[in-house]
Short mmCIF file of C-alpha atoms in Angstrom, two decimals:
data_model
loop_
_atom_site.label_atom_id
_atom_site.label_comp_id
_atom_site.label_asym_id
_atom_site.label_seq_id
_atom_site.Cartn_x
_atom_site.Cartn_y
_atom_site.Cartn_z
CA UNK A 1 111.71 124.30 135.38
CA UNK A 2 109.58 121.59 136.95
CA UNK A 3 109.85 120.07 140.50
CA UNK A 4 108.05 117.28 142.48
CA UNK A 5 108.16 118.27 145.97
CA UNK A 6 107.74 115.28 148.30
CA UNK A 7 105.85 114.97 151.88
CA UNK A 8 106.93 112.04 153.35
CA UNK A 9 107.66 110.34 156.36
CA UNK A 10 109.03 107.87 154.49
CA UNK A 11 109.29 103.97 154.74
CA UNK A 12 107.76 103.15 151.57
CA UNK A 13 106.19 99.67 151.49
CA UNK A 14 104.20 99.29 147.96
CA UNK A 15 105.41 98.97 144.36
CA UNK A 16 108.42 100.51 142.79
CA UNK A 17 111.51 101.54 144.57
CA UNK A 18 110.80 105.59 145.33
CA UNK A 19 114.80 105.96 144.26
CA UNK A 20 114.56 104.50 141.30
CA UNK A 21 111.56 106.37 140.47
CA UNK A 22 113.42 109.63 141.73
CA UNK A 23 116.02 109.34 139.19
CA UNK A 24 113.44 108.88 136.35
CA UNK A 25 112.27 111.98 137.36
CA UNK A 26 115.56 113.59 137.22
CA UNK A 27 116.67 111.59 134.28
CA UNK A 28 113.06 113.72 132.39
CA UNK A 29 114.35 116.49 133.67
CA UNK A 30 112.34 117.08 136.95
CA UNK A 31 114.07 117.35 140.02
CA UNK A 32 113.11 115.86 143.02
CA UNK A 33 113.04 117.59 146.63
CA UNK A 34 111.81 115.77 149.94
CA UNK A 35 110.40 117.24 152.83
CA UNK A 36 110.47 114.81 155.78
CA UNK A 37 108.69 114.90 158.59
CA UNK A 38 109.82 111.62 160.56
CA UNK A 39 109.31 110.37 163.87
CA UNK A 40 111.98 108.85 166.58
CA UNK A 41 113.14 105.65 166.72
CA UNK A 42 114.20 102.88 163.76
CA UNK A 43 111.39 103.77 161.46
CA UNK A 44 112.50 106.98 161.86
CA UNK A 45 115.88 106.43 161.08
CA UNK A 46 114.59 104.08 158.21
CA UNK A 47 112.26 107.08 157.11
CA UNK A 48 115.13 109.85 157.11
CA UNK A 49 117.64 107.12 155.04
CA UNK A 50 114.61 106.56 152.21
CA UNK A 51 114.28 110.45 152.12
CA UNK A 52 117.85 111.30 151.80
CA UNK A 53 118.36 108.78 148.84
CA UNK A 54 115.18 109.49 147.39
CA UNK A 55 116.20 113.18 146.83
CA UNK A 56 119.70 112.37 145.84
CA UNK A 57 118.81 110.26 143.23
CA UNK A 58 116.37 113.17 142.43
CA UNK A 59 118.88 115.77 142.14
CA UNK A 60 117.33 117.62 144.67
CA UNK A 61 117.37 118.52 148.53
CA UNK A 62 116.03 116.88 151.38
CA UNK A 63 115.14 118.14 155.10
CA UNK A 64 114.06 117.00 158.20
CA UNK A 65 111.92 119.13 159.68
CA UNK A 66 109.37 119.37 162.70
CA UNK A 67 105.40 120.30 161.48
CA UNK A 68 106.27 123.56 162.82
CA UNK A 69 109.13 124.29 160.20
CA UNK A 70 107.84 122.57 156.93
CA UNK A 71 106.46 125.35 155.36
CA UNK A 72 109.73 127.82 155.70
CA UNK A 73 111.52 124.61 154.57
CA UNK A 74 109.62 124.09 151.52
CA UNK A 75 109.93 127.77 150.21
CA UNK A 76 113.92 127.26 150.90
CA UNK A 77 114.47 123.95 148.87
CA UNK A 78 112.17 125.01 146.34
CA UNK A 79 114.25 128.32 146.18
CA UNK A 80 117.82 126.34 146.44
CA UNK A 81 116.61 123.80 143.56
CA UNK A 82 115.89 126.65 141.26
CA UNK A 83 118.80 128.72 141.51
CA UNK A 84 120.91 124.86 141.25
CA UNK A 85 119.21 123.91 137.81
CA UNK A 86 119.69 127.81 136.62
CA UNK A 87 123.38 127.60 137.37
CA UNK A 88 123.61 124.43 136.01
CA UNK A 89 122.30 125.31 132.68
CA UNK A 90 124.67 128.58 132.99
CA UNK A 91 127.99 127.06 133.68
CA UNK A 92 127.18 124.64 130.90
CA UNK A 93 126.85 127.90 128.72
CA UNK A 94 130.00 128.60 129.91
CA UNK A 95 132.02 125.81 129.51
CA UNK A 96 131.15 125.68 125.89
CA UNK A 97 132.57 129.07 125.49
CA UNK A 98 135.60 128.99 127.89
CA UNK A 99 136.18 125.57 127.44
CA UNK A 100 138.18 124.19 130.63
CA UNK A 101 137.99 127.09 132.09
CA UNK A 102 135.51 128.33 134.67
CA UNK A 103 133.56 130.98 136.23
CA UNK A 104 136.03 131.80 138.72
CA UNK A 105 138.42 132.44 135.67
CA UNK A 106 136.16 135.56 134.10
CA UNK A 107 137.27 138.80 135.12
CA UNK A 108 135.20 140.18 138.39
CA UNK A 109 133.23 142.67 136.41
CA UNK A 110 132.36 139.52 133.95
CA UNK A 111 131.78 137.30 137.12
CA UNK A 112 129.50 139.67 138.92
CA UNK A 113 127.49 139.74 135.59
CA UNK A 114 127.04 136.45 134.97
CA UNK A 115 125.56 135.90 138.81
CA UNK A 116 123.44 139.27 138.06
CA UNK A 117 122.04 136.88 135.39
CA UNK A 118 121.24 134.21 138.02
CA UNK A 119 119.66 135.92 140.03
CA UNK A 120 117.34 137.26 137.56
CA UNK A 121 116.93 133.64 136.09
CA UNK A 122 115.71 132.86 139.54
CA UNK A 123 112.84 135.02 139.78
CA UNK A 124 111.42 135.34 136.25
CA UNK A 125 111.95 131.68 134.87
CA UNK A 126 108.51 129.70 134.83
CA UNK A 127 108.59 127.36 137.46
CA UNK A 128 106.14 124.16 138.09
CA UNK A 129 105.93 122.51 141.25
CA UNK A 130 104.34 119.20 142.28
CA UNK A 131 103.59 118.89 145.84
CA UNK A 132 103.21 115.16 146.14
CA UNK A 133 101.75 114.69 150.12
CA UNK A 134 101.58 111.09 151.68
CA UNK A 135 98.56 110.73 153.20
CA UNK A 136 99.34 106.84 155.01
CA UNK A 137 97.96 106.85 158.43
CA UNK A 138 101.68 107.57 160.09
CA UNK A 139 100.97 111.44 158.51
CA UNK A 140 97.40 111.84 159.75
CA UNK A 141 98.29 113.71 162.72
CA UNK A 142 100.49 116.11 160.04
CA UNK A 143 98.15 116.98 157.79
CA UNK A 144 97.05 120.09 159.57
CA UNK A 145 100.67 121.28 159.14
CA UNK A 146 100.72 120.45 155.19
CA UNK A 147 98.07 122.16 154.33
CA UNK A 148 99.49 125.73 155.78
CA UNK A 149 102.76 124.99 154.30
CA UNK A 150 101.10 124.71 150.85
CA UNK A 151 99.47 127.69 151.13
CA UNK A 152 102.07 129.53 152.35
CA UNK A 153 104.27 128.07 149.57
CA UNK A 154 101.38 129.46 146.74
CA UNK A 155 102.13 132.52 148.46
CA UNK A 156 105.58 132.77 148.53
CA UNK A 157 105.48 131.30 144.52
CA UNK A 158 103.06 134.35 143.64
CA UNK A 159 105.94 136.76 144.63
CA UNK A 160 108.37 135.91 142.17
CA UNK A 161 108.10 138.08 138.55
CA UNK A 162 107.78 134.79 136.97
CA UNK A 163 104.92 132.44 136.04
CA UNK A 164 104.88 129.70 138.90
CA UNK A 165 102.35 127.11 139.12
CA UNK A 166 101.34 124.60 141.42
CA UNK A 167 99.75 120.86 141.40
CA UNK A 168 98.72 118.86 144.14
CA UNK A 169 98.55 115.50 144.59
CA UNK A 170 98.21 112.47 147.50
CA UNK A 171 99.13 108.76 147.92
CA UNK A 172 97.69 106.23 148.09
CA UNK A 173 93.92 106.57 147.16
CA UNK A 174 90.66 104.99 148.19
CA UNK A 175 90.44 102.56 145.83
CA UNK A 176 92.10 99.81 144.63
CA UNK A 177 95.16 100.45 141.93
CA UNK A 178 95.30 104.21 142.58
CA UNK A 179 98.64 104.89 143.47
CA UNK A 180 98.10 108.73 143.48
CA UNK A 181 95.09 111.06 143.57
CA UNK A 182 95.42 114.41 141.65
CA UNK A 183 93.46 117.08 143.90
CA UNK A 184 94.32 120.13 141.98
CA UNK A 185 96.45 120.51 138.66
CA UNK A 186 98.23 123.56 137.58
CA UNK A 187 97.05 126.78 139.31
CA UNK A 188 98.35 130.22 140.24
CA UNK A 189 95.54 130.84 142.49
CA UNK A 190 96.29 130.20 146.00
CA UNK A 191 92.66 130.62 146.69
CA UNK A 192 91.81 127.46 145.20
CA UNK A 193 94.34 125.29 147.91
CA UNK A 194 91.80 125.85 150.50
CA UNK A 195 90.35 123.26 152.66
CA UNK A 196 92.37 120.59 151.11
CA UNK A 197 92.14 117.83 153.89
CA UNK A 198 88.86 117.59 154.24
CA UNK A 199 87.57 114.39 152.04
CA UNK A 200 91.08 112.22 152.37
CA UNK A 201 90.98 108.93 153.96
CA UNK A 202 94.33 107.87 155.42
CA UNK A 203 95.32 104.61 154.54
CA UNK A 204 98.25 102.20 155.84
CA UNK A 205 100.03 101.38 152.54
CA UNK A 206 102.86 104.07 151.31
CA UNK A 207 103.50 103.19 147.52
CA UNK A 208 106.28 105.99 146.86
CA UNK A 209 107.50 104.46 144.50
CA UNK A 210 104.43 104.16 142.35
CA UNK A 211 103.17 108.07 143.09
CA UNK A 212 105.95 109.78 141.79
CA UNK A 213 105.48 107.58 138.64
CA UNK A 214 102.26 109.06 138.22
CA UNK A 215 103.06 112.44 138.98
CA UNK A 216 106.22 112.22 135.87
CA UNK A 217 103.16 110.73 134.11
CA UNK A 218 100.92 113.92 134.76
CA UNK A 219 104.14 115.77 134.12
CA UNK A 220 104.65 114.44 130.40
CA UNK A 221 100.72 114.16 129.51
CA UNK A 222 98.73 116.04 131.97
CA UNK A 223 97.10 113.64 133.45
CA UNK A 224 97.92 110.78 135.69
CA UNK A 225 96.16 108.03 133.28
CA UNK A 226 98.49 107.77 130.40
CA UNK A 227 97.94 109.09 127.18
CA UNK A 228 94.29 110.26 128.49
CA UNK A 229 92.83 113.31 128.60
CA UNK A 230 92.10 114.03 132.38
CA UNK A 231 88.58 114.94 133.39
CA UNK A 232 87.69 116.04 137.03
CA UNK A 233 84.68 115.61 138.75
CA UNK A 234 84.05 116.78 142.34
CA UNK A 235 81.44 114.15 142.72
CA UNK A 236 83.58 111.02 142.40
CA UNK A 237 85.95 109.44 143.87
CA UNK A 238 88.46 110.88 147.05
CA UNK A 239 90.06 114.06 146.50
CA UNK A 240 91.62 116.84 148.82
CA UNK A 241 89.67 120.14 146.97
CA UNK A 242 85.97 119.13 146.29
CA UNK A 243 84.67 121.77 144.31
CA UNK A 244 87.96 123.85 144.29
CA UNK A 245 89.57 120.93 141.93
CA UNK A 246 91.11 122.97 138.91
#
């Protein structure tokens, strides 16, 4: 099962509309959750419309949330998305066997093991999450909060029986063209998501849109330059991890 997870306080101002690129995602079979963390007034109001759309179009959930709540939000619509896409992919089993009939129709013995089998589903299917953070200079005073609420969302992914992974990545970068910066790919090591902040440079522009391109692009190929074989090096260019990039 793979997920972007988005960080947003949304208004996105560059490039390709983030709702169209949310149901690419979902259309490659990657769902699309948003965590927003908005401020008041219009822009906020903007912000919390983009993020609600965005995630629709994803297939996903979206929140609101204060700093103080993101990382118990993330764990939840992580959670919630997972157990969706495994009943999904269940009833569809059934349907082909009862035809027009449904779960509700199975005896309650039948019923209660068929959401046994859920629930099972949910904790040992692999699971990949992309935490995709925007780091425009609205978020900068956020950032502290992000980076406990990844941690604590390696954490809660290292409980489940499963094989769980997790990739970072930020928008927009330092230079020119780079709509996203990876700062770690997959890892099960939530040792390696320390000090994540510490080389990012926020930035005014929020290209959405463009990021979560890249990320279905790192998704497909493993990399965020097409087709390429991605090499890291701690030495160039901006990144989040330094010498902890995977």
């Amino acid at each position: 099962m793979k997920q972007i997870l988005l960080i947003t306080d949304g208004c996105s101002n560059v490039g390709t509309s983030p709702v169209l690129a949310a149901a690419h995602a979902f259309q490659e079979g990657i769902t699309v959750n948003v965590a927003g963390v908005v401020d008041y007034g219009t822009i906020g109001e903007l912000g919390s419309l983009e993020i609600a759309e965005i995630a629709k179009a994803g297939g996903g959930v979206s929140r609101i949330v204060g700093t103080r709540q993101l990382a118990q939000t993330m764990q939840m619509m992580t959670r919630k998305t997972v157990v969706q896409t495994i009943q999904q992919a269940v009833n569809k089993e059934l349907k082909q066997i009862l035809g027009d009939g449904s779960l509700e129709d199975l005896p309650p013995s039948q019923r209660s093991q068929v959401v046994q089998v859920v629930d099972e589903m949910t904790e040992t299917a692999p699971l990949q999450v992309a935490l995709l953070i925007d780091a425009s200079a609205s978020m900068k005073p956020k950032l502290g909060a992000v980076e406990d609420a990844i941690r604590d969302l390696m954490l809660s992914l290292q409980a489940r029986e499963g094989i769980s992974e997790l990739a970072v990545f930020h928008f927009p970068g330092r230079r020119g063209g780079e709509d996203a910066v990876m700062d770690s790919g997959w890892t099960k090591d939530a040792s390696a998501l320390r000090s994540l902040f510490q080389r990012i440079q926020m930035k005014g522009a929020t290209p959405t849109g463009p990021a979560i391109m890249k990320v279905i692009d790192f998704f497909r190929y493993g990399t965020l330059d097409e087709h390429q074989t991605w090499r890291g090096n701690a030495d160039e260019g901006e990144g989040m991890l330094g010498d902890y990039v995977v």
